XYZ file of C-alpha atoms in Angstrom:
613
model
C 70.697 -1.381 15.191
C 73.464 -0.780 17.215
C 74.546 -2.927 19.981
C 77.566 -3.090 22.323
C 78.397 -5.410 24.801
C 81.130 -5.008 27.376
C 82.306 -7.973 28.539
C 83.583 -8.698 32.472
C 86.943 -8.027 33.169
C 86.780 -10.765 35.801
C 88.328 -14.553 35.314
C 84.525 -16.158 35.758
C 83.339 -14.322 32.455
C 80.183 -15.003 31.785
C 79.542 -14.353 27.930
C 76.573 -13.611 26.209
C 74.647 -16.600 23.774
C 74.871 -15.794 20.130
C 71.184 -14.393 18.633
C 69.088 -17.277 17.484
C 67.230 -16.695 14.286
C 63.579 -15.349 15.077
C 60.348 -15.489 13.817
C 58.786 -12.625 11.962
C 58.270 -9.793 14.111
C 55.097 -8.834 15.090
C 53.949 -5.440 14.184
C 51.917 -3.215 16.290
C 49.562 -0.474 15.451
C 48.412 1.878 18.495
C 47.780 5.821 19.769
C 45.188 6.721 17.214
C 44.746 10.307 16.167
C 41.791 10.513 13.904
C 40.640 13.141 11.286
C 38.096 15.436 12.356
C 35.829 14.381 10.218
C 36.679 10.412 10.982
C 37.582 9.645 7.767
C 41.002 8.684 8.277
C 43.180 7.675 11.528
C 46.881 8.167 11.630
C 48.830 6.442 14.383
C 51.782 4.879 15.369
C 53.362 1.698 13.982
C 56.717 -0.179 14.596
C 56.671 -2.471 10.778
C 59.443 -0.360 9.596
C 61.500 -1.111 12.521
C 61.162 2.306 14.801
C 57.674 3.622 15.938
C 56.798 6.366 13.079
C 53.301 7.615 11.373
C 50.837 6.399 8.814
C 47.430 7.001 7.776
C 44.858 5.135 6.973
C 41.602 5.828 5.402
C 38.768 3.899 7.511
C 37.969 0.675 6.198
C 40.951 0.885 3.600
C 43.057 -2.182 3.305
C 46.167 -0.021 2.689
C 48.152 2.606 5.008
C 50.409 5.533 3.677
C 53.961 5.900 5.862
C 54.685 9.682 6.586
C 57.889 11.402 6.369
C 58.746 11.536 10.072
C 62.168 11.398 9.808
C 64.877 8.309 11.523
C 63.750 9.135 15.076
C 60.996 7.391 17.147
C 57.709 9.101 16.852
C 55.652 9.068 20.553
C 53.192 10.430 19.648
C 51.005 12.273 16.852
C 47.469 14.368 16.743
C 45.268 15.554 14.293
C 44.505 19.183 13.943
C 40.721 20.609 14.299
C 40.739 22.364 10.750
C 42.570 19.205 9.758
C 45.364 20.557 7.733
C 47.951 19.371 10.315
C 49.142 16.580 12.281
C 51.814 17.071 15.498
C 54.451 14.476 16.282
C 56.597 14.148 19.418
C 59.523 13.035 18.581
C 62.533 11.423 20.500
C 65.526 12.088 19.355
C 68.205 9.346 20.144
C 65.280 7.227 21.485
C 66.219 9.799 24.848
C 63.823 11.381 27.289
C 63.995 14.767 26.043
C 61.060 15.394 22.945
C 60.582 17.439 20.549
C 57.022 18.775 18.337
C 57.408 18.762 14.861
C 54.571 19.339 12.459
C 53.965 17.981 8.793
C 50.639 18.086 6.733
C 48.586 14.706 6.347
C 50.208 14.090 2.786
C 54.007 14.506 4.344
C 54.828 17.701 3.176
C 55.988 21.033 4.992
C 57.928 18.968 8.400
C 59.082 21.896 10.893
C 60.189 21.813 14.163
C 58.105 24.299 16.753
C 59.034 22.797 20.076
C 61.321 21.274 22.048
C 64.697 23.246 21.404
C 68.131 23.130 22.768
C 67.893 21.341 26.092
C 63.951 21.435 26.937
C 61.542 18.505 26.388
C 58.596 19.432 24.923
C 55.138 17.386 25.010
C 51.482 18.428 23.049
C 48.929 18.882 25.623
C 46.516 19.158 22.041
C 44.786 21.580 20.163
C 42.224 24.572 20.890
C 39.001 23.821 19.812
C 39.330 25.670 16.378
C 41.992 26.440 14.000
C 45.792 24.943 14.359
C 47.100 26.287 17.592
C 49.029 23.525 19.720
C 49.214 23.873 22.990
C 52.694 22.699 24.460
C 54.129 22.319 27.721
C 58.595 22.897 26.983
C 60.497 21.800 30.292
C 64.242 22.282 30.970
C 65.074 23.609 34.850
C 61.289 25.013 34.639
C 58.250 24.133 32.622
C 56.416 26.540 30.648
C 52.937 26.699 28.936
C 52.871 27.515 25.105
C 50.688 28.425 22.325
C 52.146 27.430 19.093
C 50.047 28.893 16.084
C 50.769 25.705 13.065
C 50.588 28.261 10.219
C 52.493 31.178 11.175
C 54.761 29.587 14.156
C 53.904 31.914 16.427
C 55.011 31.424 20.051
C 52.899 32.570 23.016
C 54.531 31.504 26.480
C 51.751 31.826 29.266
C 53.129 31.155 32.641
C 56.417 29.348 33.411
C 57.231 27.705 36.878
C 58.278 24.567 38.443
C 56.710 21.649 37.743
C 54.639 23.336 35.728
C 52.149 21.198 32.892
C 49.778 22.905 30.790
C 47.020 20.743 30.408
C 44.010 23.085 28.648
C 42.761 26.040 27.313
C 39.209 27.781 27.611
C 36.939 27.918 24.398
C 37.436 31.963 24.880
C 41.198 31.467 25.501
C 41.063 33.737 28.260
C 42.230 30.780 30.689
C 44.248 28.300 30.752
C 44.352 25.149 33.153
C 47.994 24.114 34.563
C 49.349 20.618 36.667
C 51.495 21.901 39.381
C 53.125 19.580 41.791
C 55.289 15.937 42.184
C 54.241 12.536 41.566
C 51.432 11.391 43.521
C 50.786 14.772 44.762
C 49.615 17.214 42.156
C 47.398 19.874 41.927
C 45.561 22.264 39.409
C 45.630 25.860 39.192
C 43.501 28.220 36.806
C 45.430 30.722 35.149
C 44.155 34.053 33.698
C 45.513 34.453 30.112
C 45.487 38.500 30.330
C 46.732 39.500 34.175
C 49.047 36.364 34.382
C 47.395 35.603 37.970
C 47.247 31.721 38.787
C 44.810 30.741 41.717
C 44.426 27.250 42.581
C 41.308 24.706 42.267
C 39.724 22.769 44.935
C 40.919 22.919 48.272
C 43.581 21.316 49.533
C 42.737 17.615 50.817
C 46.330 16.572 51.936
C 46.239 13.131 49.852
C 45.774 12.099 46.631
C 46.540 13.762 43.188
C 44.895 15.582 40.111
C 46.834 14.395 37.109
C 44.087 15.449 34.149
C 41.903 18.318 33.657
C 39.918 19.639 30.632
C 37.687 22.843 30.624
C 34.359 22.066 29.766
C 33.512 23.667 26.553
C 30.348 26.472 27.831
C 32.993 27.826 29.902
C 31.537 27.074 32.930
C 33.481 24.481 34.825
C 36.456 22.455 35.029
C 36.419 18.664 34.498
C 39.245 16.657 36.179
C 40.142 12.729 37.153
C 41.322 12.553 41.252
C 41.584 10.545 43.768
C 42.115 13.488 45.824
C 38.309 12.776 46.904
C 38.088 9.205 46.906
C 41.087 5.822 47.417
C 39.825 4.796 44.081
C 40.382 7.948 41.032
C 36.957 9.387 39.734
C 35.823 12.219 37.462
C 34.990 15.063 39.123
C 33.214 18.821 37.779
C 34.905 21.856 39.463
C 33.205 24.983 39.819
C 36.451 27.670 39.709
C 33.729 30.478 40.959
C 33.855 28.300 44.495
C 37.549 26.985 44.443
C 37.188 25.689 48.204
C 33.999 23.945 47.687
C 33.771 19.979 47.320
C 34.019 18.468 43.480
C 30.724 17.297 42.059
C 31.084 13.796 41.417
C 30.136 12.710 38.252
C 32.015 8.899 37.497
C 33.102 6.903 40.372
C 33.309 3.174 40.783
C 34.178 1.129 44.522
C 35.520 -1.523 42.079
C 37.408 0.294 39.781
C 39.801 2.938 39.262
C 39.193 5.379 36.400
C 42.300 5.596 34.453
C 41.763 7.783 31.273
C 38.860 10.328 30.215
C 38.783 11.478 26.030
C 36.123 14.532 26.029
C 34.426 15.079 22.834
C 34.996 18.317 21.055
C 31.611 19.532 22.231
C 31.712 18.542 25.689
C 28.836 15.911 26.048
C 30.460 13.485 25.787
C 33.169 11.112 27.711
C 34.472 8.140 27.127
C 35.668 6.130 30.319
C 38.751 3.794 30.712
C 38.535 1.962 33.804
C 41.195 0.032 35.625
C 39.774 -3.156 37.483
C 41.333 -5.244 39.998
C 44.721 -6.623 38.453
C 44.698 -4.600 35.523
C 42.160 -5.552 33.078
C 40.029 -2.593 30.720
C 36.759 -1.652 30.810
C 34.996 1.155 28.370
C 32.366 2.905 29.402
C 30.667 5.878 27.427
C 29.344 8.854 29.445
C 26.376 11.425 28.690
C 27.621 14.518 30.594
C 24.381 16.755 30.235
C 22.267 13.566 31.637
C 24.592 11.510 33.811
C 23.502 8.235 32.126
C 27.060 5.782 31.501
C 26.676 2.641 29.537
C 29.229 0.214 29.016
C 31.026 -0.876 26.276
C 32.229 -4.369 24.622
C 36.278 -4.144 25.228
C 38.070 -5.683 22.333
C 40.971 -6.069 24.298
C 42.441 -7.514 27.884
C 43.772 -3.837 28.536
C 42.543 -0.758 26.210
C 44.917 2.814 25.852
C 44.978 6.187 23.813
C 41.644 6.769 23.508
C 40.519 9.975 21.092
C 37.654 11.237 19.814
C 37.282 12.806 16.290
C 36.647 16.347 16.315
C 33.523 16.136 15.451
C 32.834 13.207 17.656
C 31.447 10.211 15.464
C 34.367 8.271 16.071
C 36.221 7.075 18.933
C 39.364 5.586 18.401
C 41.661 3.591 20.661
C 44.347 1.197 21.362
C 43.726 -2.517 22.492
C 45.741 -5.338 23.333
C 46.322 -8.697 25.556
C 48.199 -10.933 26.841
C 48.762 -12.917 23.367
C 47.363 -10.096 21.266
C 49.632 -7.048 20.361
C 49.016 -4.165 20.293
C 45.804 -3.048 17.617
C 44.014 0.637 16.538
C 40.489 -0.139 17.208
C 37.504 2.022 16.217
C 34.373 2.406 18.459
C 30.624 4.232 16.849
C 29.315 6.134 19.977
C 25.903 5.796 19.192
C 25.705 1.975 18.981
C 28.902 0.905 21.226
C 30.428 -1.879 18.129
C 33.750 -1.464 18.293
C 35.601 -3.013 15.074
C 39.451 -2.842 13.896
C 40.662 0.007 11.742
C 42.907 -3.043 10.101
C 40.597 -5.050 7.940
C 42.866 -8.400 8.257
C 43.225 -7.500 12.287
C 40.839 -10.515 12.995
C 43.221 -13.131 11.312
C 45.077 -15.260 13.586
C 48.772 -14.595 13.526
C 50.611 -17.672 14.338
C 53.397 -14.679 15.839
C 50.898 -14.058 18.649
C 50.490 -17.557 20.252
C 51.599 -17.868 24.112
C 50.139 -18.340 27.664
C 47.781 -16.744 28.811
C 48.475 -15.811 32.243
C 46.340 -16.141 35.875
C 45.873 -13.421 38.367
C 47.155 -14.601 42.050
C 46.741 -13.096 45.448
C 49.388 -13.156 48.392
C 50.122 -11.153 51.349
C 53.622 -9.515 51.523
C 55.249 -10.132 54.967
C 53.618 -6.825 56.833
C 50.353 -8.446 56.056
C 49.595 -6.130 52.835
C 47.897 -7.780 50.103
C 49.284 -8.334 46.951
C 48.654 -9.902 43.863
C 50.521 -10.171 40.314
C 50.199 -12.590 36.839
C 51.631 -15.677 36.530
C 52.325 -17.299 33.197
C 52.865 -21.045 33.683
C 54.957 -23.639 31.061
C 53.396 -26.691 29.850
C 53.676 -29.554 32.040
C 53.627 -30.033 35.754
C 55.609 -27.478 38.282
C 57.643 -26.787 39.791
C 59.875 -24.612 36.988
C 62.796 -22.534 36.889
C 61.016 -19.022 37.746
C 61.472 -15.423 37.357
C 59.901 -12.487 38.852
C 59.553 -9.533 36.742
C 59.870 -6.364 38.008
C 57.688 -2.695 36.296
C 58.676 0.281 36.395
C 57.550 3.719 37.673
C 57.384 2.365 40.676
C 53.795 4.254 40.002
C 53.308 1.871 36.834
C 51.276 -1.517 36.948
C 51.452 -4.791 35.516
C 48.787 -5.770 33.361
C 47.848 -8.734 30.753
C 49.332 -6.468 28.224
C 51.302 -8.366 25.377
C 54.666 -9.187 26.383
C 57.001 -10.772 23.819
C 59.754 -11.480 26.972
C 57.115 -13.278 28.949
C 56.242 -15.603 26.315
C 59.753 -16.706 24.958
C 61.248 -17.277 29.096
C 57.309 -19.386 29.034
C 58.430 -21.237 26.013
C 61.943 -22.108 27.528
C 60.206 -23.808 30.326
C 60.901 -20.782 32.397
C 57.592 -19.817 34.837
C 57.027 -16.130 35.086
C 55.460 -14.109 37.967
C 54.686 -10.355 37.470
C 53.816 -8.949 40.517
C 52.646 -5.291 41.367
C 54.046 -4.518 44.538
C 53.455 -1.546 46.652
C 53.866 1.431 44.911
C 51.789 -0.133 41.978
C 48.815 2.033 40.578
C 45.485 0.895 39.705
C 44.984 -0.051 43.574
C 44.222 3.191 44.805
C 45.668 5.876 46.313
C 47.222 4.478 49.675
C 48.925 1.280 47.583
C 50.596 3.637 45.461
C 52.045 5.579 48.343
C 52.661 2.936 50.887
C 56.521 3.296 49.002
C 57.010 6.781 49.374
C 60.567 7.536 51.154
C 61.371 4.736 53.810
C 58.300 2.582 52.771
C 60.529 1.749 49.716
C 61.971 -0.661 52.206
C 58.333 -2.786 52.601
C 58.442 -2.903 48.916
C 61.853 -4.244 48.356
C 60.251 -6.886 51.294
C 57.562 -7.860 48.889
C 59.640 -8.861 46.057
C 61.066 -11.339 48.797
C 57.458 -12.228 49.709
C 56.599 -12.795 46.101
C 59.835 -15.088 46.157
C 58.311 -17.026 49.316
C 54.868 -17.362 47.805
C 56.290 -18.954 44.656
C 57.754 -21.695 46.213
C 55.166 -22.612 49.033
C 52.411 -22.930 45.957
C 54.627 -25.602 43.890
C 55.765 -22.768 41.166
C 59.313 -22.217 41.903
C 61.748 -24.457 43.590
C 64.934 -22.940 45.871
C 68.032 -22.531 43.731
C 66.106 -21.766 40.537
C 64.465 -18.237 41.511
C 65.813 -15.432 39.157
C 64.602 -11.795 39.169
C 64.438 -9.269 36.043
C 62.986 -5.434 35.698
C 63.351 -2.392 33.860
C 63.688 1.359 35.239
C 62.028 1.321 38.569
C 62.017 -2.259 38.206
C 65.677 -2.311 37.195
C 66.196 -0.907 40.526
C 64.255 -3.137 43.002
C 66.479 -5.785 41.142
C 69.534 -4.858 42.533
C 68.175 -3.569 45.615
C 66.592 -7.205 46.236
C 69.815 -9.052 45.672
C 72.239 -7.030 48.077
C 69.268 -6.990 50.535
C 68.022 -10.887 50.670
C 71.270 -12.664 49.718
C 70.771 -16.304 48.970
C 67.480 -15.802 47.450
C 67.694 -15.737 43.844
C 70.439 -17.614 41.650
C 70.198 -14.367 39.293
C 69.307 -11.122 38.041
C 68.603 -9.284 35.005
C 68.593 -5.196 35.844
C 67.519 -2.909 33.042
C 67.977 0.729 33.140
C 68.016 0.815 36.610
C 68.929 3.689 39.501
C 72.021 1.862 41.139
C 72.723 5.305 43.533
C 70.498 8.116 44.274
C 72.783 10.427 44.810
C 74.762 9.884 41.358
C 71.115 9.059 39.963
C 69.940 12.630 41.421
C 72.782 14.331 40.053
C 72.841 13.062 36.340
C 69.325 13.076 35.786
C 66.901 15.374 33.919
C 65.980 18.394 35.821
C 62.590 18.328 35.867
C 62.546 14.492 36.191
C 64.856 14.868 39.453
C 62.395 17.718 41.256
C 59.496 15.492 40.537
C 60.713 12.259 42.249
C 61.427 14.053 45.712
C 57.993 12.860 46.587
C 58.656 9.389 45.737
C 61.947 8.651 46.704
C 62.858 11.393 49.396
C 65.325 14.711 48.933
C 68.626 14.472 47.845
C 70.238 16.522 50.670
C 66.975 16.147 53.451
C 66.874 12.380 52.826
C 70.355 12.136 51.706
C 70.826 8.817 54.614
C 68.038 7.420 53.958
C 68.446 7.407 49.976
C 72.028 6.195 50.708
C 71.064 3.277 52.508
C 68.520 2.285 50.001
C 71.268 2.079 47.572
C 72.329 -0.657 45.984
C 75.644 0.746 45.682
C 76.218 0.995 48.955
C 75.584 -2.875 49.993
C 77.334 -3.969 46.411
C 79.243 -6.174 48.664
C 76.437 -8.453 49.262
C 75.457 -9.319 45.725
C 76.545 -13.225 45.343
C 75.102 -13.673 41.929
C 75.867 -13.592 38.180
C 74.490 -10.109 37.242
C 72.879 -9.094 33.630
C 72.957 -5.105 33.242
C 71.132 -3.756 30.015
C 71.066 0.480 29.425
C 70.292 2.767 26.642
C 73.640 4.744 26.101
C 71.490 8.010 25.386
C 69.281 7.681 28.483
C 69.227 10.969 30.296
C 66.073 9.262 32.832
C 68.058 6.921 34.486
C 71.430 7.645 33.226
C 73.747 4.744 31.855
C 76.194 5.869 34.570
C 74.014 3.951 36.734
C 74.524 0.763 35.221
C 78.294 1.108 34.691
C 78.922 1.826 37.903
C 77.579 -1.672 39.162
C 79.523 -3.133 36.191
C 82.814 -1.436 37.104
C 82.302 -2.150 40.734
C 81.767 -6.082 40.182
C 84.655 -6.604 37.756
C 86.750 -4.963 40.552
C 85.710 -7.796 43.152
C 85.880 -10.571 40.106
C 82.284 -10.816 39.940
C 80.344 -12.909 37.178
C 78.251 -10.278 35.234
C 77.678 -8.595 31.534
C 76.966 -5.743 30.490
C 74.992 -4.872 27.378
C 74.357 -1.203 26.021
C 72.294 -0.069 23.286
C 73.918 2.997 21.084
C 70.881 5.139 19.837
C 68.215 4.148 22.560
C 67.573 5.895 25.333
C 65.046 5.054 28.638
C 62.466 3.237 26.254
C 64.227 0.891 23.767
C 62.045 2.163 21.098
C 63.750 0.465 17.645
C 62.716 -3.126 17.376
C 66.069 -4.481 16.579
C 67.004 -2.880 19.418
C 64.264 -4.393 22.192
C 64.548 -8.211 20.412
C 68.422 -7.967 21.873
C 67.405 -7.103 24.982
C 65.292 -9.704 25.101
C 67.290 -12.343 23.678
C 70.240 -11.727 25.817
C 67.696 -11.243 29.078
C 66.150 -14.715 27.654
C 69.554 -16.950 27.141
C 70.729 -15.078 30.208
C 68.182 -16.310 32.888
C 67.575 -19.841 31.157
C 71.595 -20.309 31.573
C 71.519 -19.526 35.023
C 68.076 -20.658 36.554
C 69.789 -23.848 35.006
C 66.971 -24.787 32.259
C 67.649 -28.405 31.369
C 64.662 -28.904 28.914
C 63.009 -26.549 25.984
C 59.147 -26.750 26.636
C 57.124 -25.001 24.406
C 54.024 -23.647 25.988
């Protein structure tokens, strides 16, 4: 680990608290990628420090660590002939990825994507064999075959915002994303003539953000909620491209968040998003209709995968005071059990708060609602409101290490998703788009309000904290409601649009028009939601945490806010983190974050008393 802290060049320095021993870290298993045959899983695990790959047989007690190399691992998958496995890679910890390939016992690593400046990321594998298919993006994004035992490269279309998401079983077509955030599209592409056509009419709302082929060549299979406010699975017949969807998984009370096909199409399993954030499984027959549930083992459920062969489904589970686990699920009798024999033994690491789901109205009358994890004892506490990112992200009762050690400080914590939050449906997560960024920078203020009128929070000891997206509405809360929070704690977040625009990623940039508004079009709008531009107004110390290698959000955007307030003698610090980049990915790494983010807001939402919760 590498950290480096730049202190204020201002006579009211605030400095930093010196790192407190900590407990053992907790390790977390998660994003499965089983054998075809089901025999073994590898997946992802942080013990050694920095999220890399091991395999495990099923119902082994020990795992076998892979040769990945120093850099994060994102993500890995398991070829159909099973002879290789595919890891994205981050380099630096930074946004750009590359695919590298190794065989299950470590040997024969090679890079095949993600080259020079493009970011490359799997989309998986044709049915048979060991080709990977691979979407590479730099100023445009282009579709690739990548054949694992020769290294053949087959480009198939390129083009802007461009995401290859399938291939048919006769790999004469290929399905592609096109589009921005929030409004995306697909489009069928012939493999031999290069022609692209696009599926399903047009609906003006909504977005397609998954599609599979299904495997008798037939139709395409795809989760929208260009049909529906709530996402659903839908069949697409590509012989009548204007014709309505057919249905086939929709809930009013639920929003379906991820499909995993088996390898023979007849098969889906169902993740579905209900209200505030919690996981349900379902499993779905596709020749018969017929969904039946399945027991959760966790609060909030991820990275499902089938095996090739489809005995096994494998996924990620969590909650609020249970990290992150690889879970296995039978299809035929629903009994889901961990792929870690000792997963069922209490860890005395995991203890905390379970938090409670509350409802509010912002101040236009839109509801709201967010988690609140309360210290021991009666209120009210020092609180903070937490801030996710995206904006298009939500919060959830996922396991939060921060949470729990501001809870165990005495510190109350409110996480709310405001507008712009998914898992609410379509018109929540676009009520922020261009100047409706300004009702959500209102509802952070709203959350502030809420706090205090139910006995949480008292005035004077209201802090506010977020990362990325979140990092932003920080800053853009304090210069625009003055007065109402004693402090903030801004992780890698956009400070300027214009300088934020101009530094970063290309692809990343031409995707976020839709969100935030055009650089030149909008260019008086975007300045005006600035934080820069009302830096004046911020009248409170000021924590500013960045990734020196992010190329997301770059760390330009935090230094300028730092160089800005030590100009005006302004109380703030300034901690970056050499070798991470957007996500701090290296556990060293994220535990100073969080300790100085921790000693940070206790110190200045004045925390007299240590309560442990």
């Amino acid at each position: 680990m590498s950290v480096r802290i730049e202190a204020p060049r201002t006579t009211r320095r605030t400095r930093l608290a010196g790192r407190r021993p900590t407990p053992t870290p907790v390790v977390e298993d998660f994003a499965p990628a089983p054998s075809p045959d089901g025999g073994r899983v590898a997946y992802l695990s942080d013990r050694a420090g920095t999220p890399a790959v091991w395999v495990r047989a099923v119902g082994a007690d020990d795992a076998v660590a892979l040769p990945t190399g120093d850099d994060p691992v994102l993500a890995v998958s398991w070829s159909p002939d099973g002879q290789w496995l595919a890891c994205v890679v981050a380099p630096g910890g930074a946004p750009r990825t590359e695919v590298w390939l190794l065989r299950p016992d470590g040997s024969g690593r090679h890079q095949v994507a993600g080259f020079g400046q493009r970011s490359a990321t799997p989309a998986g594998w044709l049915a048979a064999g060991a080709v990977l298919m691979v979407t590479e993006t730099a100023e445009r994004g282009a579709a690739v075959l990548v054949d694992a035992g020769t290294g053949h490269r087959r480009v198939l279309a390129e083009g802007d915002l461009l995401t290859l998401l399938d291939v048919s079983p006769d790999a004469r077509s290929a399905l592609l994303r096109r589009g921005p955030r929030n409004a995306r599209w697909l489009e069928l592409l012939d493999v031999v003539t290069g022609e692209r056509r696009r599926l399903s009419p047009d609906t003006g709302r909504g977005s397609t953000d998954q599609g599979w082929f299904a495997p008798d060549g037939t139709g395409v299979l795809a989760r929208t909620d260009a049909y529906s406010e709530l996402a659903g699975l839908v069949r697409i017949d590509p012989s009548r491209p204007e014709s309505t969807p057919t249905r086939l998984a929709w809930r009013p009370d639920a929003e379906l968040e991820q499909v995993a096909l088996t390898a023979d199409g007849r098969r889906a399993a169902l993740l579905w998003n209900t209200y505030g954030g919690r996981s349900e499984l379902s499993l779905l027959d596709l020749a018969t209709g017929v969904q039946r549930a399945v027991a959760a083992p966790g609060e909030v459920l991820d990275d499902a995968v089938f095996a090739a062969e489809g005995g096994l489904l494998c996924l990620t589970a969590q909650g609020s005071v249970r990290p992150r686990e690889v879970w296995l699920v039978d299809p035929t009798t629903g009994v889901p059990r961990p792929l870690r024999p000792d997963a069922d033994v209490a860890r005395t690491d995991a203890a905390g708060v379970a938090p409670q789901l509350v409802d509010l109205r912002a101040r236009d009358g839109l509801p709201l609602s967010g988690w609140l994890y309360r210290p021991a004892g009666p209120g009210p506490w020092p609180t903070a409101i937490s801030l996710h990112g995206g904006p298009e992200a939500q919060e959830r009762p996922r396991y939060n290490p921060l949470f729990q050690a501001l809870v165990a400080q005495g510190v109350a914590v409110f996480a709310p998703n405001v507008r712009g939050s998914s898992g609410f449906g379509r018109t929540f997560v676009a009520a922020d788009n261009l100047a409706g960024r300004y009702g959500a920078i209102a509802d952070v203020a709203a959350c502030a309000d809420h706090l205090v009128d139910i006995g949480v929070a008292r005035p004077g000891q209201l802090g506010c904290l977020g990362r990325s997206y979140g990092g932003y509405l920080v800053l853009a809360v304090l210069v625009n409601f003055p007065g109402l929070f004693a402090t903030g704690v801004a992780e890698c977040g956009i400070s300027d649009f214009h300088t934020f625009f101009a530094g970063t990623e290309p692809w990343i940039a031409a995707a976020a028009v839709s969100k935030y508004g055009h650089p030149v079009r909008d260019a008086d709008l975007l300045r005006d939601l600035s934080p820069m531009t009302h830096l004046d107004r911020l009248d409170v110390p000021l924590l500013l945490i960045h990734g020196a290698n992010d190329t997301n959000v770059p760390a330009g955007e935090s230094a300028q806010v730092a160089q800005a307030l030590a100009a005006r003698d302004a109380p703030y610090a300034h901690l970056v983190l050499t070798g991470e980049g957007h996500d701090f990915l290296a556990r060293d790494n994220a535990e100073a974050a969080r300790t100085a983010t921790t000693a940070w807001l206790t110190r200045h939402l004045a925390v007299t008393a240590t309560t442990v919760g």
